Each structure stands twice: as structure tokens, then as C-alpha cells.
């Protein structure tokens, strides 16, 4: 392609992606879909160089050199040897529970991705759903304590959207009742509390490295744990239980991360701080533009000692005040090529496969949040101009065009 043609193609792509401008008939849809997230991709030549090494090694999986390098990097990042990589977060959590011998009942949240509960199911553990807190949507410690029975063996809270759970209260409950505390930290890579990695709270934490996560390895999962004795068990469980060529010590499965995943993880890790910073600016812009819009609610800012990763952008839509239901807003945004998501609706206990469970907690907060939640697009490469246009559309859908103009003036004064 000639230089001039290439420039024109780039210009076309940018304007196609960007424009949801105010036209004579109102807002025009974006030229290309704006998804809730897009994976960060490292420079292609860096990945190609890594592939060349893999080609030369002819070693694709089963604890290859790239996987070992990735493990070493994560071990340094978390400052512990107690790390174990898997081919995805679901199997990591499933094996985490199995390796720790969790059984009976586990108290958990219904406001999460379905994999949290599936990991219990595959271990024949009964999930006991209790309510969440209205501010950051994590498990309510009071509800947890009220749900403990003689069969309870563990608590499985989720740092949903990367919001840290009530770490101290949950630790105290676990201690008092001699329960294991296992965190689903799928959304929380990069989050720190008082300078400490979120993965160091509780007995064990699982991170998902799925492509939709801020930090990813295409697919992948990681366990961080306190008891170093568990490492051997996890290594057996993810590799068929092999001790050596002739001995199988337990009925494991195949949950190994391969070399191509590990390579992606190594290259994306280099960009973690830059990704968090870009996402932070996007989140600030959403807040500046939308926080005073009637009927839109943001979770309150996190405590000052939390270093957040800005991996999700949840808002709640109050139909009566906003003038449109969450579902209507979700649908209308799609008409503009904006694919926000209703994470996490429906609640897990309302999925057909879990409907039969007896649930004592009325889950009133979780139900209200699930009916109002909408997660807006956020990812490092999302242009601020696009965020601005998404906000224009939301404001216009709720309150009309005049409000957009007033809002624009206001945030420009505040932010610039
Ligand atoms: N626990 C929690 C709390 C979790 O949130 C998850 C996963 C897990 C456990 C399990 O971890 P993993 O086993 O997945 O490692 C997505 C992800 O598949 C899932 O990993 C994630 N949580 C969940 C919250 O979101 P979907 O069904 O919403 O994904 P999908 O395919 O609709 O993707 C969302 C958007 O992302 C697409 O509209 C476009 C964009 N996208 C997606 C992919 C895969 C891309 O641009 N490129 C891509 O390659 O579940």
C-alpha cells in the first residue's frame, strides 16, 4: 500500500471508530462497535520474536521454559514462591478448592460471573448465597456470619469489579469459625491495599488472565496461596496427578497453561502500569461527565489506601429518576454500536442450573443491584473522545440534549 493510501486508510479507521457526533438528526452510531472491553495487545513484533523462540524450542506446553519464565516473573511481582499458573481461572479456582479439601457448604456471593459457583459445583460443594453490600457490591460480612452452619467449611468472596472485599472483617469471621477464606480475585490483578497485593489476603486467591481482563494471557489463571505445602498438590492436580512417567499419585486433570499463553502474559505484564493509568483516566472522565446525572449512580470512591486497577466501569441506573430502565438504556446503547454489559445479571441463583438451591437470605441488595447494574466500556485503548461521546449519548437518552451541552461545559471546566 502506498504511503498516501495508508494514511487515508488510517484516517478512515479513526473516524469510523470514533464518530457518534451530534448530527442534524441527533447522535450517529459509532462506525465500529465499542465493546465493554478489548484485550490489550503487545506490539506484534515482540510477540513474533517470542514465537520464534518457541519454534526453536519446539516446546509448546507441559511446563516449558516460557511458562517457567512467566511463573518466575509473577513470583517476583507477588513476592512469593506460592504461585501456580493454570490454563484458565475457572480450573484454577476449581483446583484451588479441591487441593485445599473444601467440602460441605461454602458461603459465597450470587453477584459474580457464573464460574465462581461452577467451581464449587464441580467439587460437589453446596453454594450458600448471601447478600452483598450496596456500595462496592462485595459480600456483606454480617450476612456471611449469619449463614454459618456446622457444614460450612469456607467463605468464597469475590473482589467484584476489582473492588476489595471487607478484608479484615472476613478474616476475623474465618478465624473465629475456623473456616478457609478463598478469594475469587478474577477481576483484581494489580489491586493493592495499603501497599499489599490483594492476592496476599485470605488463604488463597484466584486471578483470571482471560482476554477480557485488564491483565491477560489470552486465557489463563493464577493461584496465590499462603500454605507452601499446597504447591505440589496443585502441580499434581493440573497435570493428571503425575509424579513421574510411571506414577500417578492422584486423579488430576489437565489444566496446564501453554507456552503461547505464557508468552502473551510476559509481554502484557510489561505494560501493566501504563494500562492501569490509561484506564484510570477513562474512569475519571466517566465520573466527571456522569456523576451528577440524575438517576445514574457510581459506587463511592474506594478508600485512599486502595490502589485500584480500573478494570470495570459499573454504574447503576435508577429507572424512575433517569427516565429509562437499565435494560432500555442497554438496548438503546446497542443502537449506537455501544455494547455495554449487564455484569452481573441475572444473579447466579436465578440461572436454571442453580434455581433448585434453597436460599435463606432474601438477597435484597444483590437483587436490586443486579436489576440496575450496567458496566460501561473501559479498556486502555479506548479513546477519551469516544468516552466523551458515550457520555453524551447516555445523558441525551436520559435527560435530553440541553443537558449534554450543560454537562460538557461543566466537566471541561472541572477537568481541563
Ligand atoms: N470468576 C469471576 C468473578 C470471573 O469474572 C470470571 C471470568 C471467572 C471467575 C472465570 O475466569 P476464566 O475461566 O474466564 O479465566 C467474560 C469472560 O469470558 C470471563 O472470563 C469473565 N469472567 C466474564 C466477566 O466476562 P463474557 O461471556 O461476557 O465474554 P464475551 O466473549 O462476551 O466478551 C466480552 C466482550 O469482550 C466482547 O463483547 C468483546 C470483547 N472481546 C472478547 C474477547 C474474548 C474482545 O474484544 N476480544 C476477545 O478476544 O465473559
PDB file of N, CA, C and O in Angstrom, residues 1 36 185 204 215 252 316 334 340:
ATOM      1  N   UNK A   1       0.856  -1.191   0.000  1.00  0.00           N
ATOM      2  CA  UNK A   1       0.000   0.000   0.000  1.00  0.00           C
ATOM      3  C   UNK A   1       0.895   1.245   0.000  1.00  0.00           C
ATOM      4  O   UNK A   1       1.875   1.311   0.741  1.00  0.00           O
ATOM      5  N   UNK A  36     -17.575  -3.629  25.646  1.00  0.00           N
ATOM      6  CA  UNK A  36     -17.353  -3.376  27.072  1.00  0.00           C
ATOM      7  C   UNK A  36     -15.863  -3.434  27.395  1.00  0.00           C
ATOM      8  O   UNK A  36     -15.367  -2.718  28.254  1.00  0.00           O
ATOM      9  N   UNK A 185     -10.408 -13.557  42.941  1.00  0.00           N
ATOM     10  CA  UNK A 185      -9.829 -12.239  42.623  1.00  0.00           C
ATOM     11  C   UNK A 185      -9.711 -12.089  41.109  1.00  0.00           C
ATOM     12  O   UNK A 185      -8.833 -11.379  40.614  1.00  0.00           O
ATOM     13  N   UNK A 204      -6.128 -18.180  50.045  1.00  0.00           N
ATOM     14  CA  UNK A 204      -5.821 -18.419  48.630  1.00  0.00           C
ATOM     15  C   UNK A 204      -6.610 -17.420  47.781  1.00  0.00           C
ATOM     16  O   UNK A 204      -7.734 -17.044  48.137  1.00  0.00           O
ATOM     17  N   UNK A 215      -5.342  -7.406  32.784  1.00  0.00           N
ATOM     18  CA  UNK A 215      -4.110  -8.152  32.540  1.00  0.00           C
ATOM     19  C   UNK A 215      -4.499  -9.546  32.059  1.00  0.00           C
ATOM     20  O   UNK A 215      -5.341 -10.204  32.681  1.00  0.00           O
ATOM     21  N   UNK A 252      -5.733 -36.303  38.893  1.00  0.00           N
ATOM     22  CA  UNK A 252      -5.722 -34.902  38.461  1.00  0.00           C
ATOM     23  C   UNK A 252      -6.414 -34.735  37.131  1.00  0.00           C
ATOM     24  O   UNK A 252      -6.963 -35.668  36.549  1.00  0.00           O
ATOM     25  N   UNK A 316     -25.092   2.289  38.242  1.00  0.00           N
ATOM     26  CA  UNK A 316     -26.459   1.800  38.485  1.00  0.00           C
ATOM     27  C   UNK A 316     -27.425   2.794  37.877  1.00  0.00           C
ATOM     28  O   UNK A 316     -27.228   4.009  37.988  1.00  0.00           O
ATOM     29  N   UNK A 334     -26.922  -0.093  22.318  1.00  0.00           N
ATOM     30  CA  UNK A 334     -26.569  -1.023  21.230  1.00  0.00           C
ATOM     31  C   UNK A 334     -26.899  -0.414  19.873  1.00  0.00           C
ATOM     32  O   UNK A 334     -26.193  -0.635  18.890  1.00  0.00           O
ATOM     33  N   UNK A 340     -22.359  -2.044  26.044  1.00  0.00           N
ATOM     34  CA  UNK A 340     -22.192  -2.155  27.497  1.00  0.00           C
ATOM     35  C   UNK A 340     -22.703  -3.541  27.895  1.00  0.00           C
ATOM     36  O   UNK A 340     -23.357  -4.229  27.106  1.00  0.00           O
TER      37      UNK A 340
END
